[in-house]
Amino acid sequence: MTRWGQRFCLCFCCLFILFVQINNANEKISVSEDYIQRLFDLVLENQARTDVPAAAGQT
């Protein structure tokens, strides 16, 4: 994934979480913190996986 792809994905995830929080305030829809934590873990894991080869190739 390109850097712009990572940024887009991260922004999308943040907007999604913000949207969920707004819905929680309005309609009390419950989204577990585990789900949000897993989402962040996936993003960070994906970022770490894609950053390592890029850094190695720049020598």
Coordinates of C-alpha atoms in Angstrom, one line a residue:
M1 CA 0.0 0.0 0.0
T2 CA 1.3 3.5 -0.8
R3 CA 1.8 6.2 1.7
W4 CA -1.3 8.0 0.4
G5 CA -3.2 4.7 0.7
Q6 CA -2.1 4.4 4.4
R7 CA -3.1 8.0 5.1
F8 CA -6.5 7.5 3.4
C9 CA -7.1 4.3 5.4
L10 CA -6.1 5.9 8.7
C11 CA -8.3 8.9 8.0
F12 CA -11.2 6.7 7.0
C13 CA -10.8 4.6 10.2
C14 CA -10.7 7.8 12.3
L15 CA -13.8 9.2 10.6
F16 CA -15.6 5.9 11.0
I17 CA -14.8 5.9 14.7
L18 CA -15.9 9.5 15.1
F19 CA -19.1 8.7 13.2
V20 CA -19.7 5.8 15.6
Q21 CA -19.1 8.0 18.6
I22 CA -21.6 10.6 17.3
N23 CA -24.2 7.8 16.7
N24 CA -23.5 6.5 20.3
A25 CA -24.3 10.0 21.6
N26 CA -27.5 10.2 19.6
E27 CA -28.9 6.7 19.5
K28 CA -26.9 4.7 22.0
I29 CA -25.6 2.2 19.5
S30 CA -23.0 0.2 21.3
V31 CA -19.8 -0.6 19.5
S32 CA -17.4 -2.5 21.8
E33 CA -14.0 -1.0 22.6
D34 CA -12.5 -4.3 21.6
Y35 CA -13.7 -3.7 18.0
I36 CA -12.2 -0.3 17.9
Q37 CA -8.9 -1.5 19.4
R38 CA -8.8 -4.4 16.9
L39 CA -9.3 -1.8 14.1
F40 CA -6.4 0.3 15.3
D41 CA -4.2 -2.8 15.7
L42 CA -4.9 -3.8 12.2
V43 CA -4.0 -0.4 10.9
L44 CA -0.8 -0.2 12.9
E45 CA 0.2 -3.7 11.9
N46 CA -0.4 -3.0 8.2
Q47 CA 1.6 0.3 8.5
A48 CA 4.5 -1.5 10.2
R49 CA 4.4 -4.3 7.5
T50 CA 4.5 -1.8 4.7
D51 CA 7.1 0.6 6.2
V52 CA 9.8 -1.9 6.8
P53 CA 10.4 -2.8 3.1
A54 CA 10.3 0.8 2.1
A55 CA 12.9 1.8 4.7
A56 CA 15.1 -1.2 3.6
G57 CA 14.9 -0.2 0.0
Q58 CA 16.0 3.4 0.6
T59 CA 19.5 2.7 1.8

